[in-house]
C-alpha positions as semicolon CSV with decimal commas, in nm:
position;residue;x (nm);y (nm);z (nm)
1;X;-6,031;5,252;-1,368
2;X;-6,081;5,311;-0,994
3;X;-6,180;4,946;-0,955
4;X;-5,857;4,838;-1,124
5;X;-5,668;5,063;-0,884
6;X;-5,846;4,897;-0,589
7;X;-5,746;4,554;-0,718
8;X;-5,384;4,657;-0,775
9;X;-5,356;4,828;-0,436
10;X;-5,483;4,535;-0,232
11;X;-5,291;4,284;-0,444
12;X;-4,971;4,475;-0,364
13;X;-5,056;4,526;0,004
14;X;-5,138;4,160;0,067
15;X;-4,822;4,042;-0,109
16;X;-4,628;4,265;0,130
17;X;-4,810;4,155;0,446
18;X;-4,817;3,785;0,354
19;X;-4,451;3,754;0,258
20;X;-4,323;3,965;0,548
21;X;-4,526;3,788;0,817
22;X;-4,459;3,440;0,675
23;X;-4,084;3,512;0,669
24;X;-4,090;3,637;1,028
25;X;-4,287;3,329;1,140
26;X;-4,041;3,092;0,971
27;X;-3,752;3,278;1,135
28;X;-3,903;3,194;1,474
29;X;-4,024;3,543;1,561
30;X;-4,225;3,523;1,885
31;X;-4,596;3,590;1,920
32;X;-4,546;3,916;2,110
33;X;-4,308;4,052;1,846
34;X;-4,543;3,948;1,564
35;X;-4,836;4,109;1,744
36;X;-4,645;4,432;1,803
37;X;-4,551;4,453;1,436
38;X;-4,917;4,421;1,339
39;X;-5,019;4,676;1,603
40;X;-4,767;4,929;1,471
41;X;-4,895;4,883;1,116
42;X;-5,259;4,932;1,207
43;X;-5,208;5,214;1,457
44;X;-5,029;5,406;1,184
45;X;-5,316;5,320;0,949
46;X;-5,575;5,442;1,203
47;X;-5,404;5,777;1,248
48;X;-5,348;5,810;0,874
49;X;-5,712;5,725;0,791
50;X;-5,844;5,986;1,033
51;X;-5,616;6,261;0,901
52;X;-5,605;6,186;0,529
53;X;-5,979;6,115;0,502
54;X;-6,043;6,477;0,597
55;X;-5,760;6,602;0,377
56;X;-5,904;6,416;0,077
57;X;-6,228;6,617;0,115
58;X;-6,029;6,943;0,119
59;X;-5,737;6,888;-0,117
60;X;-5,886;6,641;-0,363
61;X;-5,901;6,261;-0,368
62;X;-5,669;6,217;-0,667
63;X;-5,379;6,406;-0,509
64;X;-5,403;6,208;-0,185
65;X;-5,420;5,872;-0,365
66;X;-5,116;5,960;-0,575
67;X;-4,917;6,048;-0,264
68;X;-5,034;5,727;-0,096
69;X;-4,912;5,506;-0,381
70;X;-4,568;5,667;-0,358
71;X;-4,555;5,589;0,016
72;X;-4,668;5,231;-0,057
73;X;-4,387;5,192;-0,309
74;X;-4,135;5,303;-0,047
75;X;-4,286;5,046;0,193
76;X;-4,238;4,750;-0,041
77;X;-3,884;4,854;-0,138
78;X;-3,787;4,880;0,228
79;X;-3,922;4,531;0,295
80;X;-3,744;4,390;-0,012
81;X;-3,415;4,529;0,123
82;X;-3,457;4,340;0,452
83;X;-3,211;4,065;0,354
84;X;-2,939;4,319;0,273
85;X;-3,007;4,555;0,566
86;X;-3,169;4,368;0,857
87;X;-3,430;4,569;1,048
88;X;-3,584;4,750;0,751
89;X;-3,897;4,537;0,785
90;X;-4,007;4,750;1,081
91;X;-4,007;5,091;0,907
92;X;-4,169;4,910;0,614
93;X;-4,471;4,825;0,830
94;X;-4,486;5,187;0,953
95;X;-4,491;5,332;0,600
96;X;-4,732;5,061;0,485
97;X;-4,983;5,166;0,749
98;X;-4,951;5,531;0,651
99;X;-5,002;5,443;0,284
100;X;-5,319;5,243;0,356
101;X;-5,470;5,538;0,543
102;X;-5,391;5,772;0,255
103;X;-5,534;5,558;-0,022
104;X;-5,853;5,390;0,095
105;X;-6,073;5,671;0,236
106;X;-5,992;5,885;-0,066
107;X;-6,071;5,606;-0,312
108;X;-6,400;5,517;-0,139
109;X;-6,514;5,880;-0,133
110;X;-6,407;5,922;-0,497
111;X;-6,612;5,618;-0,600
112;X;-6,923;5,740;-0,416
113;X;-6,955;6,064;-0,610
114;X;-7,258;6,101;-0,838
115;X;-7,432;5,794;-0,696
116;X;-7,745;5,747;-0,491
117;X;-7,985;5,470;-0,397
118;X;-7,935;5,142;-0,583
119;X;-7,642;5,278;-0,784
120;X;-7,453;5,340;-0,459
121;X;-7,497;4,975;-0,361
122;X;-7,377;4,863;-0,705
123;X;-7,076;5,096;-0,690
124;X;-6,961;4,966;-0,354
125;X;-7,036;4,607;-0,450
126;X;-6,792;4,641;-0,740
127;X;-6,546;4,814;-0,507
128;X;-6,568;4,527;-0,256
129;X;-6,528;4,266;-0,528
130;X;-6,226;4,451;-0,672
131;X;-6,031;4,485;-0,349
132;X;-6,120;4,133;-0,232
133;X;-6,003;3,992;-0,564
134;X;-5,683;4,183;-0,498
135;X;-5,653;4,021;-0,156
136;X;-5,728;3,675;-0,297
137;X;-5,473;3,730;-0,575
138;X;-5,209;3,831;-0,323
139;X;-5,281;3,546;-0,083
140;X;-5,289;3,269;-0,344
141;X;-4,996;3,387;-0,557
142;X;-4,802;3,507;-0,253
143;X;-4,796;3,157;-0,108
144;X;-4,669;3,008;-0,434
145;X;-4,412;3,283;-0,493
146;X;-4,283;3,259;-0,137
147;X;-4,259;2,879;-0,158
148;X;-4,082;2,888;-0,495
149;X;-3,862;3,198;-0,486
150;X;-3,844;3,321;-0,126
151;X;-3,943;3,649;0,037
152;X;-3,802;3,901;-0,211
153;X;-3,991;3,790;-0,524
154;X;-4,345;3,872;-0,400
155;X;-4,221;4,204;-0,262
156;X;-4,070;4,307;-0,596
157;X;-4,395;4,214;-0,770
158;X;-4,578;4,421;-0,508
159;X;-4,358;4,719;-0,599
160;X;-4,436;4,668;-0,967
161;X;-4,811;4,656;-0,903
162;X;-4,791;4,975;-0,696
163;X;-4,609;5,149;-0,979
164;X;-4,883;5,047;-1,224
165;X;-5,144;5,178;-0,980
166;X;-4,965;5,514;-0,965
167;X;-4,970;5,541;-1,345
168;X;-5,344;5,459;-1,352
169;X;-5,423;5,729;-1,094
170;X;-5,204;5,980;-1,276
171;X;-5,418;5,958;-1,589
172;X;-5,748;5,986;-1,402
173;X;-5,930;6,318;-1,372
174;X;-6,134;6,409;-1,066
175;X;-6,424;6,630;-1,166
176;X;-6,557;6,879;-0,913
177;X;-6,932;6,839;-0,896
178;X;-7,181;6,929;-0,626
179;X;-7,338;6,666;-0,406
180;X;-7,623;6,517;-0,610
181;X;-7,839;6,433;-0,314
182;X;-8,115;6,692;-0,293
183;X;-8,172;6,841;0,049
184;X;-8,518;6,767;0,175
185;X;-8,699;6,936;0,457
186;X;-8,950;6,659;0,518
187;X;-8,915;6,477;0,848
188;X;-8,902;6,121;0,703
189;X;-8,598;6,211;0,490
190;X;-8,416;6,375;0,779
191;X;-8,486;6,088;1,017
192;X;-8,375;5,838;0,751
193;X;-8,035;6,011;0,736
194;X;-8,010;6,003;1,115
195;X;-8,089;5,632;1,119
196;X;-7,818;5,564;0,860
197;X;-7,564;5,758;1,068
198;X;-7,674;5,573;1,383
199;X;-7,623;5,237;1,211
200;X;-7,287;5,367;1,088
201;X;-7,188;5,416;1,453
202;X;-7,298;5,061;1,531
203;X;-7,081;4,946;1,242
204;X;-6,778;5,111;1,407
205;X;-6,818;4,868;1,697
206;X;-6,876;4,571;1,465
207;X;-6,577;4,665;1,249
208;X;-6,355;4,700;1,556
209;X;-6,442;4,346;1,666
210;X;-6,425;4,202;1,316
211;X;-6,083;4,343;1,245
212;X;-5,962;4,245;1,592
213;X;-6,039;3,890;1,481
214;X;-5,908;3,928;1,126
215;X;-5,575;4,072;1,241
216;X;-5,511;3,752;1,432
217;X;-5,545;3,575;1,097
218;X;-5,309;3,815;0,919
219;X;-5,038;3,831;1,183
220;X;-5,078;3,524;1,409
221;X;-5,241;3,263;1,185
222;X;-4,901;3,213;1,013
223;X;-4,760;3,079;1,341
224;X;-5,054;2,841;1,383
225;X;-5,025;2,695;1,033
226;X;-4,646;2,663;1,063
227;X;-4,690;2,475;1,392
228;X;-4,942;2,242;1,222
229;X;-4,704;2,178;0,932
230;X;-4,920;2,351;0,669
231;X;-4,718;2,465;0,367
232;X;-4,705;2,824;0,242
233;X;-4,900;2,734;-0,074
234;X;-5,185;2,573;0,123
235;X;-5,173;2,865;0,369
236;X;-5,233;3,107;0,083
237;X;-5,515;2,898;-0,066
238;X;-5,698;2,884;0,269
239;X;-5,687;3,263;0,296
240;X;-5,794;3,304;-0,067
241;X;-6,093;3,076;0,002
242;X;-6,197;3,318;0,275
243;X;-6,183;3,601;0,023
244;X;-6,414;3,404;-0,206
245;X;-6,668;3,362;0,073
246;X;-6,649;3,734;0,151
247;X;-6,715;3,827;-0,212
248;X;-7,016;3,592;-0,217
249;X;-7,156;3,769;0,090
250;X;-7,115;4,107;-0,082
251;X;-7,308;3,987;-0,387
252;X;-7,591;3,840;-0,180
253;X;-7,622;4,160;0,025
254;X;-7,647;4,370;-0,290
255;X;-7,925;4,166;-0,449
256;X;-8,118;4,079;-0,130
257;X;-8,148;4,387;0,085
258;X;-8,362;4,251;0,368
259;X;-8,066;4,314;0,601
260;X;-8,077;4,692;0,568
261;X;-8,144;4,867;0,900
262;X;-8,187;4,532;1,077
263;X;-7,971;4,459;1,380
264;X;-8,069;4,092;1,403
265;X;-7,898;4,003;1,075
266;X;-7,582;4,183;1,191
267;X;-7,583;3,986;1,516
268;X;-7,628;3,655;1,330
269;X;-7,343;3,734;1,093
270;X;-7,116;3,814;1,386
271;X;-7,223;3,496;1,567
272;X;-7,113;3,304;1,257
273;X;-6,775;3,472;1,288
274;X;-6,751;3,362;1,652
275;X;-6,817;3,002;1,545
276;X;-6,543;3,032;1,283
277;X;-6,290;3,161;1,535
278;X;-6,368;2,875;1,773
279;X;-6,325;2,627;1,486
280;X;-5,987;2,775;1,389
281;X;-5,869;2,759;1,750
282;X;-5,957;2,388;1,768
283;X;-5,853;2,288;1,414
284;X;-5,587;2,026;1,350
285;X;-5,636;1,980;0,974
286;X;-5,636;2,205;0,670
287;X;-6,007;2,137;0,608
288;X;-6,107;2,254;0,956
289;X;-5,887;2,561;0,921
290;X;-6,052;2,643;0,589
291;X;-6,399;2,598;0,741
292;X;-6,317;2,832;1,028
293;X;-6,175;3,098;0,796
294;X;-6,484;3,069;0,574
295;X;-6,719;3,127;0,869
296;X;-6,510;3,422;0,987
297;X;-6,526;3,565;0,635
298;X;-6,908;3,571;0,650
299;X;-6,885;3,812;0,943
300;X;-6,623;4,026;0,775
301;X;-6,821;4,049;0,452
302;X;-7,142;4,150;0,628
303;X;-6,974;4,402;0,858
304;X;-6,788;4,578;0,580
305;X;-7,061;4,597;0,316
306;X;-7,324;4,716;0,563
307;X;-7,080;4,975;0,696
308;X;-7,014;5,108;0,346
309;X;-7,389;5,132;0,282
310;X;-7,467;5,323;0,601
311;X;-7,175;5,565;0,561
312;X;-7,258;5,635;0,196
313;X;-7,628;5,684;0,279
314;X;-7,584;5,894;0,590
315;X;-7,316;6,143;0,478
316;X;-7,301;6,394;0,195
317;X;-7,029;6,385;-0,071
318;X;-6,848;6,679;0,089
319;X;-6,806;6,479;0,414
320;X;-6,766;6,131;0,273
321;X;-6,387;6,125;0,290
322;X;-6,408;6,207;0,661
323;X;-6,679;5,942;0,713
324;X;-6,488;5,667;0,537
325;X;-6,171;5,776;0,716
326;X;-6,345;5,715;1,050
327;X;-6,477;5,380;0,927
328;X;-6,129;5,268;0,826
329;X;-5,981;5,406;1,148
330;X;-6,206;5,184;1,362
331;X;-6,109;4,889;1,145
332;X;-5,743;4,973;1,199
333;X;-5,783;5,023;1,575
334;X;-5,946;4,681;1,600
335;X;-5,668;4,527;1,396
336;X;-5,404;4,690;1,616
337;X;-5,571;4,555;1,930
338;X;-5,602;4,207;1,784
339;X;-5,240;4,199;1,677
340;X;-5,101;4,328;2,006
341;X;-5,326;4,151;2,258
342;X;-5,341;3,839;2,041
343;X;-4,963;3,826;2,033
344;X;-4,942;3,850;2,412
345;X;-5,207;3,581;2,459
346;X;-5,036;3,360;2,202
347;X;-4,711;3,381;2,395
348;X;-4,876;3,240;2,709
349;X;-5,168;3,029;2,578
350;X;-5,015;2,894;2,260
351;X;-5,097;2,948;1,892
352;X;-5,469;2,882;1,949
353;X;-5,510;3,145;2,224
354;X;-5,550;3,458;2,003
355;X;-5,851;3,312;1,822
356;X;-6,026;3,224;2,147
357;X;-5,964;3,577;2,272
358;X;-6,109;3,722;1,951
359;X;-6,418;3,500;1,979
360;X;-6,482;3,620;2,335
361;X;-6,440;3,986;2,236
362;X;-6,681;3,963;1,942
363;X;-6,942;3,803;2,170
364;X;-6,910;4,094;2,415
365;X;-6,934;4,350;2,134
366;X;-7,255;4,192;2,001
367;X;-7,416;4,265;2,339
368;X;-7,275;4,619;2,337
369;X;-7,420;4,680;1,990
370;X;-7,762;4,559;2,105
371;X;-7,753;4,814;2,391
372;X;-7,651;5,090;2,150
373;X;-7,921;4,987;1,903
374;X;-8,185;5,007;2,175
375;X;-8,068;5,350;2,293
376;X;-7,967;5,517;1,965
377;X;-8,148;5,350;1,676
378;X;-8,481;5,220;1,801
379;X;-8,615;5,566;1,902
380;X;-8,528;5,702;1,556
381;X;-8,697;5,410;1,382
382;X;-9,009;5,465;1,591
383;X;-9,003;5,830;1,491
384;X;-8,967;5,727;1,128
385;X;-9,281;5,513;1,153
386;X;-9,480;5,802;1,298
387;X;-9,377;6,037;1,017
388;X;-9,430;5,804;0,720
389;X;-9,718;5,587;0,610
390;X;-9,556;5,295;0,424
391;X;-9,232;5,102;0,482
392;X;-8,984;5,083;0,197
393;X;-8,614;5,037;0,139
394;X;-8,558;5,400;0,230
395;X;-8,813;5,386;0,512
396;X;-8,684;5,126;0,760
397;X;-8,933;4,989;1,009
398;X;-8,838;4,946;1,374
399;X;-8,705;4,594;1,379
400;X;-8,415;4,397;1,508
C-alpha cells in the first residue's frame, strides 16, 4: 500500500508543478520570476524535510504523512483557484513545498522498517519505481490534459489523487517494532557503518548538484520548449521518457551492485548528466531535447538510488526519518539554487543559459566529491581492509 501512496503522491505533485509552470510560461512569466517561484517551493521543502523528518521519528510516520496529504490537498485547491483569484499560485507553491517535506522522509523511513541487506535494496527499488511511475504519469497525462482542457483540469485531478492517498494512509497501521539490525562490536561492522555514512555525506553533494540541474528542467525547461515551438503534449512525453530512463537505472543498480562504495561509478554517472545538460542547452529539435533529458536522467537515477542505499545502510531505524530528511533537504536546497540562479542566468543569457550553468556546477561538484572521498572515505576503507580478510558486498575494498 505504501508503494501505491508513493505513486499517487508523485502523480499529484507533478500534475501540480507541470500545469502551474506551463501556464506561467505561456503567460510570458519571466525567467527570474519562474526561478524565484521554484526557489520558494524548494526552500520550503528543505526546511520542511529537516523538521518533519525528525518529527516522524518521534511522533510516528503515519501521523506525519496524513498531515502532509492534507497540506498537499490545500496546495492543489489553491492553484486550481488561480483563475478566479489571481495570485493564489504563489501560496500554492509554498504549501506544496511544505507538504513534500512532510510526506517523503516519513514514507521512506516507514518503508525501511524491518529490512536489511538485499531486502533493503529491493524495498527502495520498488519505492523508486513507484514514485517515478507517478512522475511519468503526471508528466505524460499532464501535457495532454493541459493541451486539451487547460490548467484547471490537471489540478482538480491532482486534488482527487491526493484525497485517495489520504484514504489509503488512513487505513494503514504503523507497527512499533525495534530496529532489527543487531548491534555488533566487531571492528569490521562498525567501520562498514561509518563508510556508509561517509558515502551518504558524499551523496548530499551529488544530490545538491543533481537537483540543481533537475530544477532547471522543472521550472525553466518549459520556457525553452515554448521558445522552440514544442507542444505541451510533446513536452510531457519528453519528461516522461526521462522518468523511464531513471527507472531503468534503478533496476540495473539493484541487480548489479558493483557500484556500491565506488566513487568512480558515481563520477561517471554525473559526467553523463553533464553531457545531457550540454546537449539540452544546444538542442534545436525534440529528439535532441529527449536525448539530453535521457542522459541527465542517468545521473539522477544513480545519485538517488545510491543515496537511499547509503542512508538506509548507515543509520538505524530510530534515526532513519532524520537521515532521509537531511537527504531530501539537500535535494531541495539544490533545486532552490537551480531555480533561482538558473532564472537569473536565463534572463541575461537566454533560455539555454540555465543548463550551461548547471553543467558547470556539476563538474565542479564532481571534483569536490573526489576531495571529500580522499579525505573522508579512503581512510575508512583502508581501515576496513586491515580489519577483515575477504572483500564482500558488506566489506567494501578501497577503490574509486
